[in-house]
C-alpha positions as a Markdown table, in Angstrom:
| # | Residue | x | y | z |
|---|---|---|---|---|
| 1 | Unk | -124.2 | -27.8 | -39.0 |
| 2 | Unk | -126.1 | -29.8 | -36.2 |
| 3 | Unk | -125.9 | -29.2 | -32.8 |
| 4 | Unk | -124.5 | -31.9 | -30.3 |
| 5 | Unk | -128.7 | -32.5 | -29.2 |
| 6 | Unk | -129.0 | -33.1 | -33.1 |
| 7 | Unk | -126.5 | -34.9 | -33.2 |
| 8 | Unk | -127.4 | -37.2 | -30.8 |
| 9 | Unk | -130.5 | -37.6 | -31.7 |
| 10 | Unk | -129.5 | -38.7 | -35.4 |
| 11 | Unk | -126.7 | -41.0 | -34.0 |
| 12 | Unk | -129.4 | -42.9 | -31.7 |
| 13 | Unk | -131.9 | -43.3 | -35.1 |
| 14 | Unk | -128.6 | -44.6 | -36.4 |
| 15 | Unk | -128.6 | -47.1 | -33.6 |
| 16 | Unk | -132.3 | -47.7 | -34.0 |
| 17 | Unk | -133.0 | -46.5 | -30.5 |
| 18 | Unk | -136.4 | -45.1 | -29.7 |
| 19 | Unk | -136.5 | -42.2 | -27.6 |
| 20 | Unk | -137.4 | -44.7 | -24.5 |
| 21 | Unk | -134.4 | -46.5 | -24.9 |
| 22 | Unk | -132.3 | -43.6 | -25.5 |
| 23 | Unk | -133.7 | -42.0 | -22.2 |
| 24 | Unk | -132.8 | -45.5 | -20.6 |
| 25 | Unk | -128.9 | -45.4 | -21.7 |
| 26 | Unk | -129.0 | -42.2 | -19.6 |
| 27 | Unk | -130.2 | -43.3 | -16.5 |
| 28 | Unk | -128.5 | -46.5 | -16.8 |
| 29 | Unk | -125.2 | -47.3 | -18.2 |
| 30 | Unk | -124.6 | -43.9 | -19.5 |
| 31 | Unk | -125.7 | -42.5 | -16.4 |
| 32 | Unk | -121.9 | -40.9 | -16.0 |
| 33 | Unk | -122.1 | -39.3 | -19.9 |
| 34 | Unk | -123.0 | -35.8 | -17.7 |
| 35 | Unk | -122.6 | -33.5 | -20.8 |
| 36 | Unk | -123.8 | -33.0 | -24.6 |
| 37 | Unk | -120.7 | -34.1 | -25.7 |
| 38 | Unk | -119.8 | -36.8 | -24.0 |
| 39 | Unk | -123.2 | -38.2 | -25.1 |
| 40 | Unk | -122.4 | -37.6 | -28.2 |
| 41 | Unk | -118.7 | -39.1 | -28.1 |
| 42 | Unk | -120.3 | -42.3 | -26.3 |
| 43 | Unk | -122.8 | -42.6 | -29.3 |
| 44 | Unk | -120.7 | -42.1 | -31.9 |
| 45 | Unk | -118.3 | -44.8 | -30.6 |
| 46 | Unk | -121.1 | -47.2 | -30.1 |
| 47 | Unk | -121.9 | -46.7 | -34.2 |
| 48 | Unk | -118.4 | -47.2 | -35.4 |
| 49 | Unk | -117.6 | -50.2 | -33.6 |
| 50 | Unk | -120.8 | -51.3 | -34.1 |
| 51 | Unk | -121.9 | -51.8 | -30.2 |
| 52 | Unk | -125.1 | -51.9 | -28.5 |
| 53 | Unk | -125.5 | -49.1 | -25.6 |
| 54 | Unk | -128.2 | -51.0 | -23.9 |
| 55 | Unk | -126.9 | -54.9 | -24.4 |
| 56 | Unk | -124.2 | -54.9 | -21.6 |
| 57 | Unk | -121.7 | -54.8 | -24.9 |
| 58 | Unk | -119.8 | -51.5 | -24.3 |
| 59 | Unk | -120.0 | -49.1 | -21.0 |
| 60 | Unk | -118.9 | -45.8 | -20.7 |
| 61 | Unk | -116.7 | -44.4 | -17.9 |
| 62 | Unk | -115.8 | -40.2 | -17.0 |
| 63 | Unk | -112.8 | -39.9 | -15.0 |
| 64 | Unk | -110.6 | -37.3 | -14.0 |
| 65 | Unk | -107.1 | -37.3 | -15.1 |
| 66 | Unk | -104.2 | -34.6 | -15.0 |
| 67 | Unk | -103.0 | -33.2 | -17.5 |
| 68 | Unk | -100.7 | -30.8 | -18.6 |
| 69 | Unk | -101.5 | -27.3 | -20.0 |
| 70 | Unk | -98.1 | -25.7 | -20.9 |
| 71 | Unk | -96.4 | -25.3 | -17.5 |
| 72 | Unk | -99.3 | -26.4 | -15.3 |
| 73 | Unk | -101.0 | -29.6 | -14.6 |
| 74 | Unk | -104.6 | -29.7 | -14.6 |
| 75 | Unk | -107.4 | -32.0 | -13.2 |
| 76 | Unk | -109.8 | -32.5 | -16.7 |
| 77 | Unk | -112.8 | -34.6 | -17.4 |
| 78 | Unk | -112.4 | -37.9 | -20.1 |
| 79 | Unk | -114.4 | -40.6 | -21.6 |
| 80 | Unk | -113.5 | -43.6 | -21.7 |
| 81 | Unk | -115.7 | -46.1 | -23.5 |
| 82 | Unk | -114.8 | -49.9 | -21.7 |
| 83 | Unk | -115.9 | -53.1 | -23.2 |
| 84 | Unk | -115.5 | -56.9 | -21.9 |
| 85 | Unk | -112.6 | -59.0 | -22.4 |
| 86 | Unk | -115.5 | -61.3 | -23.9 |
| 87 | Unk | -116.2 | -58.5 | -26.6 |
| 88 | Unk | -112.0 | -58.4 | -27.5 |
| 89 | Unk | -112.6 | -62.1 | -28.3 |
| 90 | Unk | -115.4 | -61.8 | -30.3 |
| 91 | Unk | -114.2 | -58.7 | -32.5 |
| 92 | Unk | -111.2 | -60.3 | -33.0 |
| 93 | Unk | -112.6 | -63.8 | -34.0 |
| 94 | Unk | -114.9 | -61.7 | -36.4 |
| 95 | Unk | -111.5 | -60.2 | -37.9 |
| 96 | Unk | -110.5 | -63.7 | -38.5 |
| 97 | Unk | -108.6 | -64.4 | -35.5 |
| 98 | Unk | -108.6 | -67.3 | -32.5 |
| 99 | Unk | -106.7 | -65.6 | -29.7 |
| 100 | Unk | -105.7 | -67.3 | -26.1 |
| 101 | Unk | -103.6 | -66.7 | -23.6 |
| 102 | Unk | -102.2 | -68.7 | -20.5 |
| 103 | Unk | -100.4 | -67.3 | -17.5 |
| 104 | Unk | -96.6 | -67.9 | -16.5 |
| 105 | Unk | -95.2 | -68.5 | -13.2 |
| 106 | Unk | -92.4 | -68.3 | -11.5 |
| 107 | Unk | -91.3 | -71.7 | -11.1 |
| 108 | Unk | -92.7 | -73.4 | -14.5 |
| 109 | Unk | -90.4 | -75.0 | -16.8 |
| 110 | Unk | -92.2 | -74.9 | -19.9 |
| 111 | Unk | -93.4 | -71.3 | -21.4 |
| 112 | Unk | -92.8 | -69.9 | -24.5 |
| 113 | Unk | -95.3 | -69.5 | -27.7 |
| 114 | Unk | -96.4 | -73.1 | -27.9 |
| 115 | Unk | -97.1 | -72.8 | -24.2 |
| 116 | Unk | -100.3 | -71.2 | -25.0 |
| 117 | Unk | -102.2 | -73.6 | -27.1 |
| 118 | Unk | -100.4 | -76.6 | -25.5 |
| 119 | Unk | -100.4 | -76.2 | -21.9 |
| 120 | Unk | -102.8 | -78.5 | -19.9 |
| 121 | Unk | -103.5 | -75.8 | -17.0 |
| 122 | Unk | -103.9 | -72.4 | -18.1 |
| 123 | Unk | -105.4 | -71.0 | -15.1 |
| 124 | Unk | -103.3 | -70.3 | -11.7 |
| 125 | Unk | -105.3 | -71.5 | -8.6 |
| 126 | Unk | -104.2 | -71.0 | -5.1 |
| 127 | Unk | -103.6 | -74.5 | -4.8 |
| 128 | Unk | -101.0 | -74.1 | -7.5 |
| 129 | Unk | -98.4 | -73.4 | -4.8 |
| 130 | Unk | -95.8 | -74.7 | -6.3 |
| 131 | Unk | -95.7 | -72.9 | -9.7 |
| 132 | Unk | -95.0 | -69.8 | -8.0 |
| 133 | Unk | -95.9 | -66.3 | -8.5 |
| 134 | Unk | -97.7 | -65.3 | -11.5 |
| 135 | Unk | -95.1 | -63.5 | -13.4 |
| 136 | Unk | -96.8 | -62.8 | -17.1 |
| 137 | Unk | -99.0 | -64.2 | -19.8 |
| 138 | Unk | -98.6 | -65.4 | -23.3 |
| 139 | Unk | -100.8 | -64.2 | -25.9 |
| 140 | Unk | -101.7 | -65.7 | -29.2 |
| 141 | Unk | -103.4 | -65.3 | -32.0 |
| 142 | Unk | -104.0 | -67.1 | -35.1 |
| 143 | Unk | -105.4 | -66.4 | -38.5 |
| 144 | Unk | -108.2 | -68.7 | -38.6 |
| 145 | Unk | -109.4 | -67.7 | -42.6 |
| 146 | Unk | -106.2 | -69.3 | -44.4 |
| 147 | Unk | -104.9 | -65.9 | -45.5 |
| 148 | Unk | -101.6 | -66.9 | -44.9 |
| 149 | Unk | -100.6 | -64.3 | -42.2 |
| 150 | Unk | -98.5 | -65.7 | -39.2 |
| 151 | Unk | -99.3 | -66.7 | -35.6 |
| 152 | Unk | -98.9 | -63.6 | -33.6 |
| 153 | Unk | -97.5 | -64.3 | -30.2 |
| 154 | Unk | -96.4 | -62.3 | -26.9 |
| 155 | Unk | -95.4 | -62.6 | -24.0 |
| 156 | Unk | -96.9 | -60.1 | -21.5 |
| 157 | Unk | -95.0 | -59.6 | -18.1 |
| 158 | Unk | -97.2 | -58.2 | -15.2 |
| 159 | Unk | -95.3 | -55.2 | -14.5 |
| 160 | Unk | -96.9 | -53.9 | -17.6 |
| 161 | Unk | -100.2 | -54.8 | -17.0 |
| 162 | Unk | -100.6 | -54.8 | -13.4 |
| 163 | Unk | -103.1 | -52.3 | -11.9 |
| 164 | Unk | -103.2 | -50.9 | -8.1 |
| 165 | Unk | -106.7 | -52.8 | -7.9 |
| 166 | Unk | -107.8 | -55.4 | -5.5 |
| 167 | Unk | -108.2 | -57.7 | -8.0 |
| 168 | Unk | -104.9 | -57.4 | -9.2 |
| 169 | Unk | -103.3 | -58.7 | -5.8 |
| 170 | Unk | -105.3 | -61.6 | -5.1 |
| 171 | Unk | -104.2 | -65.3 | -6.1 |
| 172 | Unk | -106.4 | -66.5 | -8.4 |
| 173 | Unk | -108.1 | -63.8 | -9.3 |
| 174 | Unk | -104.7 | -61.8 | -10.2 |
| 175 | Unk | -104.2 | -65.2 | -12.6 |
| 176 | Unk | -107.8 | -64.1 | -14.0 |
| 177 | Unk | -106.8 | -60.8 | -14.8 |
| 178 | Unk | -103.2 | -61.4 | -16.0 |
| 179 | Unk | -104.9 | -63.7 | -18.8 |
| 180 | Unk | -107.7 | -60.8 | -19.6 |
| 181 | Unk | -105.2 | -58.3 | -20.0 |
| 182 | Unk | -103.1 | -59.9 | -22.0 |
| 183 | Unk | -105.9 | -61.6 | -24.3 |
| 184 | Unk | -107.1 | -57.3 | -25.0 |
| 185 | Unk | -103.4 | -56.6 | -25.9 |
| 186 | Unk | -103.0 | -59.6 | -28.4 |
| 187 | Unk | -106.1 | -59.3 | -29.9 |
| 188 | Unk | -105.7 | -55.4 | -30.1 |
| 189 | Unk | -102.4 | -56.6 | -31.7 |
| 190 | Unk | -104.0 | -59.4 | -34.4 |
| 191 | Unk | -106.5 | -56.6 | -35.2 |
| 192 | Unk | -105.9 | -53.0 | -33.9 |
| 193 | Unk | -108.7 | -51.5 | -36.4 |
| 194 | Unk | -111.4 | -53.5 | -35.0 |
| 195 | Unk | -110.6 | -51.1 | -31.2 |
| 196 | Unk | -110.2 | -48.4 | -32.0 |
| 197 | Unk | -111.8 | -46.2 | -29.2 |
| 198 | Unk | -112.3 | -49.3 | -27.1 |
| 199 | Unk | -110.5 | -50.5 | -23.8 |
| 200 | Unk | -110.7 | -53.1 | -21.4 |
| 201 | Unk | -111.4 | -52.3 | -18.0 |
| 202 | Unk | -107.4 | -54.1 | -17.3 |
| 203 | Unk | -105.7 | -51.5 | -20.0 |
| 204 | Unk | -107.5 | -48.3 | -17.9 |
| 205 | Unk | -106.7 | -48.3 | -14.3 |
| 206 | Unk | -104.3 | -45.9 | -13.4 |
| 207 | Unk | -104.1 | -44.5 | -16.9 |
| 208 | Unk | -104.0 | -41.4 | -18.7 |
| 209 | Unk | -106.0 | -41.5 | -21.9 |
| 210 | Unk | -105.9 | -39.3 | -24.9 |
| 211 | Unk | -108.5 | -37.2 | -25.4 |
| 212 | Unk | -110.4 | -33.9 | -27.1 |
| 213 | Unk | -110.1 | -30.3 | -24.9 |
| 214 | Unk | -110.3 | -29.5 | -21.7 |
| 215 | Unk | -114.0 | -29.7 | -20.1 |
| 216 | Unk | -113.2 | -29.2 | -16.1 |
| 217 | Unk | -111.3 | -29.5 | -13.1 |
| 218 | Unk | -112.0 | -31.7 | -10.4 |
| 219 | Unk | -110.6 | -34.2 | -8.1 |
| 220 | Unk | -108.7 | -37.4 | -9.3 |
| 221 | Unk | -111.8 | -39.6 | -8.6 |
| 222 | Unk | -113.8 | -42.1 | -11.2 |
| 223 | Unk | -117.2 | -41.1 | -11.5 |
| 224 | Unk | -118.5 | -43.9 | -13.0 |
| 225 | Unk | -117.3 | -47.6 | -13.8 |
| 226 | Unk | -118.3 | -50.4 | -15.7 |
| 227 | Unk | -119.7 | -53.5 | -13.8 |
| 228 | Unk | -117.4 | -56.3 | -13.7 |
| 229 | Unk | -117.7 | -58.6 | -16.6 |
| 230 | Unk | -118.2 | -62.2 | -16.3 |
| 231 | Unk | -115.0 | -64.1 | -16.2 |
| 232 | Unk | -115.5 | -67.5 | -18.3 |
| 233 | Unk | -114.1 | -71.0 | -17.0 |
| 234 | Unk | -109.8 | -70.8 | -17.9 |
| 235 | Unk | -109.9 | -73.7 | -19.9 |
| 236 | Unk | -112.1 | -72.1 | -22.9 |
| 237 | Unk | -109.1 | -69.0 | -22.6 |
């Protein structure tokens, strides 16, 4: 049997990374993987959803969550492995899906499944004062190789994807992330074999993940977290 360095070092030949560009996922974005075996969970990931450590596709995060261990709650150490909203599109358009989503307001009088490829503005701007308060997000995806399956659609309210993050209370922005979150869900919904072990940074937040054995215990504090990804113009969501 191999040990984790092994390991490692097979599943980075697997990922055709030379021992420069291995050392480089460690001192940059998997500066956080702080043990043999999270290295070796990251890497692993990486090779089964077929992600590139060093191309800004897939970042890895170690937090510390509680848990419970029989009648006591304990702070342990987790990976999560994030990827960009951007990424959920393209996985899912490689499955054979085209998925958008639109945000809902308050005061808006059309909604619904159509609502999502129809709609004219998709994107809440402060100066959309009168629609009111974002409220959700419709999500939709549609089989784009004529095998005959359904449009999948869903409507996402915010109370279930709402993080306590800045972004998440601020205008525009919380229109933004309303949209992202809900495009991750429906595409994790069109093809849920294509993320397996993936998240988005909008399905995390606040969130206890599963996860292997306990490793430590330590404060309730992110150590590490993926850069924000870049958020494309609202009419191409």
């Amino acid at each position: 049997m191999l040990t984790n360095d092994q390991a490692i070092q097979q599943l980075a030949a697997d990922l055709r990374l030379s021992p420069a560009e291995l050392a480089a996922v460690w001192t940059g974005p998997g500066a956080c993987c702080n043990t043999p075996a999270f290295k070796l969970e990251y890497l692993a990931i990486c090779k089964a959803r077929n992600l590139h450590p060093l191309r800004g596709e897939v970042f890895p995060q170690v937090r510390n969550v509680k848990e419970r261990n029989g009648a006591t709650e304990i702070w342990v150490q987790r990976l999560t492995v994030v990827t960009s909203y951007l990424q959920f599109l393209d996985r899912a358009q490689r499955a054979g899906f085209h998925v958008t989503a639109a945000a809902v307001c308050a005061n808006d009088t059309w909604g619904g499944f159509d609502y999502v490829a129809a709609a004219p503005v998709k994107h809440v701007t402060p100066f959309d004062k009168d629609r009111g308060e974002v409220v959700g997000a419709w999500g939709r995806a549609v089989d784009i190789k004529n095998r005959g399956i359904p449009p999948i659609g869903q409507f996402w309210p915010v109370s279930e994807l709402a993080q306590n993050t800045p972004q998440w209370g601020n205008g525009g922005q919380r229109s933004h992330m309303t949209m992202k979150a809900a495009l991750e869900r429906t595409a994790r919904l069109a093809a849920p074999s294509e993320f397996e072990g993936l998240y988005g940074e909008e399905e995390i937040e606040g969130t206890t993940l599963p996860a292997g054995p306990v490793d430590s215990q330590a404060p309730a504090v992110i150590v590490a977290k993926a850069p924000d990804a870049p958020v494309a113009q609202s009419y191409c969501l």
